[in-house]
Tab-separated table of C-alpha atoms and ligand atoms in Angstrom:
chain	number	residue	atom	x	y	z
A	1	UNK	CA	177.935	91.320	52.467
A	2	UNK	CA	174.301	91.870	51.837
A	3	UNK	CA	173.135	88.687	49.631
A	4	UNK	CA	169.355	90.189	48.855
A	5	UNK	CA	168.438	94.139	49.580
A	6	UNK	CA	165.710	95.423	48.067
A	7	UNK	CA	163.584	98.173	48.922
A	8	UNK	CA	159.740	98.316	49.283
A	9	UNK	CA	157.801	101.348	49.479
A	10	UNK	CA	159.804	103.578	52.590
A	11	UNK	CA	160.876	99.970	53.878
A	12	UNK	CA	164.765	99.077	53.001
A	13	UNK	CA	165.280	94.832	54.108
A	14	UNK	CA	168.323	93.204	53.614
A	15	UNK	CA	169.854	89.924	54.472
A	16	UNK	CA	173.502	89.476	54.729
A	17	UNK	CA	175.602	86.399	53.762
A	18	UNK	CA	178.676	84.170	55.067
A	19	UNK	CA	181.143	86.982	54.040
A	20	UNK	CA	179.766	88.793	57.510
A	21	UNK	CA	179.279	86.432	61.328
A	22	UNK	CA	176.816	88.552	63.407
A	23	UNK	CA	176.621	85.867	66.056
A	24	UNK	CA	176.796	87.111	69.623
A	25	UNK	CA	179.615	85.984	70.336
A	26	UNK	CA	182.045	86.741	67.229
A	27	UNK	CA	184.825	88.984	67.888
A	28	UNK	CA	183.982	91.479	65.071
A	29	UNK	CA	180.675	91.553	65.687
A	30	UNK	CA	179.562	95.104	66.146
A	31	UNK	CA	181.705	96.187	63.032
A	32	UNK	CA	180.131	93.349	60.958
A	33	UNK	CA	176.532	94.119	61.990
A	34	UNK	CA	177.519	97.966	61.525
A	35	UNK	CA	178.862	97.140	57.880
A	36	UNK	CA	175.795	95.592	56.987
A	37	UNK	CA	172.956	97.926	58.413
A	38	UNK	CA	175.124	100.603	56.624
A	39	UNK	CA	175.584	98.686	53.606
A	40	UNK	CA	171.220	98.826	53.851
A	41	UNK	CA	170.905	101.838	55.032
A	42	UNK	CA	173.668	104.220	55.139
A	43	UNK	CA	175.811	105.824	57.629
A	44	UNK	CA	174.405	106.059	61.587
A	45	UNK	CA	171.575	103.901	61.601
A	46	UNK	CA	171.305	102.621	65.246
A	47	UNK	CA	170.510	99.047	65.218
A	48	UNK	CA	168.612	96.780	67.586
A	49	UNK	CA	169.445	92.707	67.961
A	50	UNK	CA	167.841	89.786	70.361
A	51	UNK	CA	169.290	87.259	72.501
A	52	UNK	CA	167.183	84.759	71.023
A	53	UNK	CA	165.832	81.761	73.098
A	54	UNK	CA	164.037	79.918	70.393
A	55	UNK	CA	160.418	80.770	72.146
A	56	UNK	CA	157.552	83.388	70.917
A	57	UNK	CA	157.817	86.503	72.814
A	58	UNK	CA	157.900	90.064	71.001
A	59	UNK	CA	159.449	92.858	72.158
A	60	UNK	CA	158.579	96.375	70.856
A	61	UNK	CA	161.123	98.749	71.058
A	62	UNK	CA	161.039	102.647	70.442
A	63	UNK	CA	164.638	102.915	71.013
A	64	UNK	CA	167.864	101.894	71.338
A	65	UNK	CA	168.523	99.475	74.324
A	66	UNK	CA	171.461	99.088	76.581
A	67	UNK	CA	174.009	97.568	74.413
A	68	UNK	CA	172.245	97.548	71.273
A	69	UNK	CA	170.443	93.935	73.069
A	70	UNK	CA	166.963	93.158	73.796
A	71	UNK	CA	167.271	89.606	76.210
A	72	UNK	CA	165.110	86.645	75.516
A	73	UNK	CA	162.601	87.456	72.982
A	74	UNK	CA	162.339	85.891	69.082
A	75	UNK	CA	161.007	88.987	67.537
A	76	UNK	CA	160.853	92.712	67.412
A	77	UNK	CA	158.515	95.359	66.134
A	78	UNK	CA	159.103	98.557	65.815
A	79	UNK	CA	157.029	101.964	64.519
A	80	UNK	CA	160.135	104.124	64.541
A	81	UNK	CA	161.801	105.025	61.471
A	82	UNK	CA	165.335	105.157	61.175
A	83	UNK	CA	166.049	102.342	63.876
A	84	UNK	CA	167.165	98.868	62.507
A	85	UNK	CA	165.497	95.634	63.153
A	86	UNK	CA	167.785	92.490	63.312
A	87	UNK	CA	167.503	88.991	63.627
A	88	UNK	CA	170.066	86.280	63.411
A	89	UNK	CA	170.075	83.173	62.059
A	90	UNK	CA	172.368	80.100	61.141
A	91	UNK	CA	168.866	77.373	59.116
A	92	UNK	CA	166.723	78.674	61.493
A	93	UNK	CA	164.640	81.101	59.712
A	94	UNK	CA	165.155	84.857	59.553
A	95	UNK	CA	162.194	86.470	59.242
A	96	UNK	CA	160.973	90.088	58.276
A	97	UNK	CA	158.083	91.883	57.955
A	98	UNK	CA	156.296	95.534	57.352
A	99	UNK	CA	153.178	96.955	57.331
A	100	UNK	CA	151.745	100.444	57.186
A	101	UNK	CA	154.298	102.560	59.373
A	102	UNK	CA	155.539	99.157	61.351
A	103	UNK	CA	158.688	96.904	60.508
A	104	UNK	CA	159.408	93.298	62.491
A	105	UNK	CA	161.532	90.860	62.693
A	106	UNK	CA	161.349	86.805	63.854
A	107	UNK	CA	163.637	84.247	64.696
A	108	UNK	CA	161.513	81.209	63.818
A	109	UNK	CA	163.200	77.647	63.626
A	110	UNK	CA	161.488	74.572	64.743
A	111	UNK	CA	160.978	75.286	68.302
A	112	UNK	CA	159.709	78.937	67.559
A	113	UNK	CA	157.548	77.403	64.343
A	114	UNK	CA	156.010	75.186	67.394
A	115	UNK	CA	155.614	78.085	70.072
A	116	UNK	CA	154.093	80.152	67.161
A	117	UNK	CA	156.402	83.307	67.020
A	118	UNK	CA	155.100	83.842	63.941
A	119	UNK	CA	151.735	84.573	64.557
A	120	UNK	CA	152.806	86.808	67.548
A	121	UNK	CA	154.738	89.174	65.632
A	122	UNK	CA	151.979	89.717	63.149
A	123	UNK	CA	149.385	90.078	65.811
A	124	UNK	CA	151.345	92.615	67.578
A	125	UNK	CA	151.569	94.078	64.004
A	126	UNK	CA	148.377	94.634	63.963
A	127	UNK	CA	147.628	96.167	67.068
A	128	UNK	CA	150.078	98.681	66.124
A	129	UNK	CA	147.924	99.610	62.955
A	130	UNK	CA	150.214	97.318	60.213
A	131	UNK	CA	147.148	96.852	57.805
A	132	UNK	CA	148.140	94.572	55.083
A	133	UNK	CA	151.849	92.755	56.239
A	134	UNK	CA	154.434	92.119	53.587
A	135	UNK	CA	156.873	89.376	54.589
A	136	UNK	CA	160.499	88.116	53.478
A	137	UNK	CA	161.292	84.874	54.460
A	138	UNK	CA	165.262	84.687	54.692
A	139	UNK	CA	167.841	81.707	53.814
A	140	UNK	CA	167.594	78.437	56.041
A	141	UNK	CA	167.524	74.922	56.404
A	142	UNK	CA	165.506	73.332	53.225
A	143	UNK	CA	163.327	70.240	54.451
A	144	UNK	CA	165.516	68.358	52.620
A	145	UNK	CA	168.281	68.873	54.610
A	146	UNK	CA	166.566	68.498	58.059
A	147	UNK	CA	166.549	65.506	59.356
A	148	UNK	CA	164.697	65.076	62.854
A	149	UNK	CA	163.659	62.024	64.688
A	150	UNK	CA	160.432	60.973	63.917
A	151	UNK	CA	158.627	61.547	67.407
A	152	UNK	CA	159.995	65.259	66.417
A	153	UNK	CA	158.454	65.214	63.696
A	154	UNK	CA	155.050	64.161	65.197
A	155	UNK	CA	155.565	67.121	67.564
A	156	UNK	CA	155.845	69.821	64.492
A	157	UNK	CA	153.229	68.438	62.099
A	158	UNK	CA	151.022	68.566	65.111
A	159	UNK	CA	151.126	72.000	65.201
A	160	UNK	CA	151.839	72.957	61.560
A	161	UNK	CA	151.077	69.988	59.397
A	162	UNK	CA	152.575	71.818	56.560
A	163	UNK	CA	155.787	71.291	57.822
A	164	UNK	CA	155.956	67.695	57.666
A	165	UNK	CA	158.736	66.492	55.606
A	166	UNK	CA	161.460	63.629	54.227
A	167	UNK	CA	165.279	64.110	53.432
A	168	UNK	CA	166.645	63.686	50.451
A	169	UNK	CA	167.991	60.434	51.438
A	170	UNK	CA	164.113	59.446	52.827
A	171	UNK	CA	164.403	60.195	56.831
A	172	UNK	CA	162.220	61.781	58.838
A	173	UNK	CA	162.729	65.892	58.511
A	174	UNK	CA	160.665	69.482	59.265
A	175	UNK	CA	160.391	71.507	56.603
A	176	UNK	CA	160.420	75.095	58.945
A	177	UNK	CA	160.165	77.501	56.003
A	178	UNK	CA	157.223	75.485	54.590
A	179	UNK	CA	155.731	75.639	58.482
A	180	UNK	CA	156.539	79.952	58.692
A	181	UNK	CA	154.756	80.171	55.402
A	182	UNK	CA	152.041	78.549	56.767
A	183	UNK	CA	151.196	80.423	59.748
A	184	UNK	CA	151.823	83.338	57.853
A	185	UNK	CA	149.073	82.937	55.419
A	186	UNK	CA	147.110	81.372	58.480
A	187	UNK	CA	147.838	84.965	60.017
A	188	UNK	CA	146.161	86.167	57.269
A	189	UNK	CA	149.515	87.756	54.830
A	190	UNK	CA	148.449	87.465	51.476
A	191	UNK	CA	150.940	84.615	49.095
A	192	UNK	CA	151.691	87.397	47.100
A	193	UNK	CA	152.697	89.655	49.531
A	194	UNK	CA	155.493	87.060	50.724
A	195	UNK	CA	158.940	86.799	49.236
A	196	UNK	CA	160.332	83.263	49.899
A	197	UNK	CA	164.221	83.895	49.545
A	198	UNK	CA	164.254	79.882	49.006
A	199	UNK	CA	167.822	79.463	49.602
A	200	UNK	CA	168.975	76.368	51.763
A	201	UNK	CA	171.625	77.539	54.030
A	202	UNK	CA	173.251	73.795	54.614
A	203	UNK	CA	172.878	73.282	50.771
A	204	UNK	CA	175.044	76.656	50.089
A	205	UNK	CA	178.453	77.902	51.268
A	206	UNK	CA	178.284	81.346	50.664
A	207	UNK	CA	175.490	80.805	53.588
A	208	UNK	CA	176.037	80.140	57.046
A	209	UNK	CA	174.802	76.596	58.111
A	210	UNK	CA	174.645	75.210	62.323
A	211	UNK	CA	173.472	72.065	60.579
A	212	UNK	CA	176.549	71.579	58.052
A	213	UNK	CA	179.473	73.522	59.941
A	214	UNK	CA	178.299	72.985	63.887
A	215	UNK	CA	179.588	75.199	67.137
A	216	UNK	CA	181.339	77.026	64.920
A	217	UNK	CA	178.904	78.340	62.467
A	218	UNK	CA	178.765	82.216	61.831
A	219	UNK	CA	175.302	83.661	61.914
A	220	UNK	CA	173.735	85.664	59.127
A	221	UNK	CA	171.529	88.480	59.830
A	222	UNK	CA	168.182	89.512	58.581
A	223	UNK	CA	167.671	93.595	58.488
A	224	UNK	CA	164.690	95.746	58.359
A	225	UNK	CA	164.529	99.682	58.901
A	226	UNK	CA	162.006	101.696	57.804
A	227	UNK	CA	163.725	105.197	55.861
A	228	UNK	CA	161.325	107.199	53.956
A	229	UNK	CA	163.095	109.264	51.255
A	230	UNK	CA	163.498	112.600	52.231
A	231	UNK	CA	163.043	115.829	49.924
A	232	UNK	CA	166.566	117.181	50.101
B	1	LIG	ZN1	168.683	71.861	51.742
């Protein structure tokens, strides 16, 4: 269900595994995304999801939207507590952040490394007051595992030369997560306020991969709400 949770300060993230598919179009979808922002959070959390178009626009959102859907952006941002944040992701990487009374979440895989959706969310971030970011970088595709043609390659390192990489079995390949960590600490988030899940989803099954299993890959999802402990 949830493969990390872990709470920090009145932020709860969590990041669910291949026992759950969020993707759009999976036929239990509502009831897995609902088991796993309650597994987070508890009972009646509403939560939030993108239609995700692999490009850098951030949405932010005060409440719920028709159908639980925001269309066409890679990230959301949110100062409301009690509303999840989720992204979904299948090697592309799931990313989530807080600040000071602000939670976010990115959808950042190659194209989104290149069209810098990272340092979009934390910008916005920022204008809402975020102060210092935190960031959890969620399980995808290790830059051993993917391999791109070289001219793609080119393309990436242009951008991010961080993310240059080589396979395992010495082809050309972008290393995203190394390229989101990057821009990241180019946005100015402090290393050690960034936790690098480091899990390669192709590399592990109890992880959903696009890369290993194709079409038909599930998606995982990538959680952030922000739930101050109340006095009761
Ligand atoms: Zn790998």
């Amino acid at each position: 269900m949830l493969g990390h949770r872990e709470r920090s300060g009145d932020v709860l993230v969590g990041f669910t595994d291949a026992t759950l598919d969020v993707a759009e179009e999976a036929p239990g979808r509502d009831e897995a995304l609902n088991d796993a922002v309650t597994a987070l959070a508890g009972a009646g959390v509403p939560a939030v999801r993108m239609r995700q178009v692999h490009g850098a626009s951030v949405a932010v959102v005060d409440e719920v939207p028709d159908g639980g859907l925001v269309p066409d952006v890679d990230a959301l941002v949110t100062t409301c507590a009690d509303l999840a944040l989720v992204v979904r992701a299948a090697d592309c990487v799931p990313l989530v952040l807080a600040g000071e009374g602000v939670v976010a979440v990115a959808h950042a895989g190659r194209p989104g490394v290149v069209a810098g959706v990272v340092p979009a969310v934390v910008a916005r971030m920022r204008d809402l007051g975020a102060g210092v970011v935190r960031a959890w970088v969620g399980p995808a595709v290790c830059g051993r595992c993917y391999e791109v043609p070289d001219e793609m390659r080119e393309t990436v390192s242009a951008v991010v030369p961080e993310a240059r990489a080589e396979t395992s079995w010495g082809t050309p390949a972008v290393d995203v997560v190394a390229g989101v960590l990057a821009q990241l600490r180019a946005a100015g988030v402090r290393a050690d306020d960034i936790t690098d899940l480091g899990a390669c989803t192709r590399e592990d099954d109890a992880l959903h991969s696009y890369r290993r299993d194709g079409t038909a890959a599930g998606r995982l999802a990538g959680i952030v709400v922000r739930r101050p402990e109340r006095e009761t």
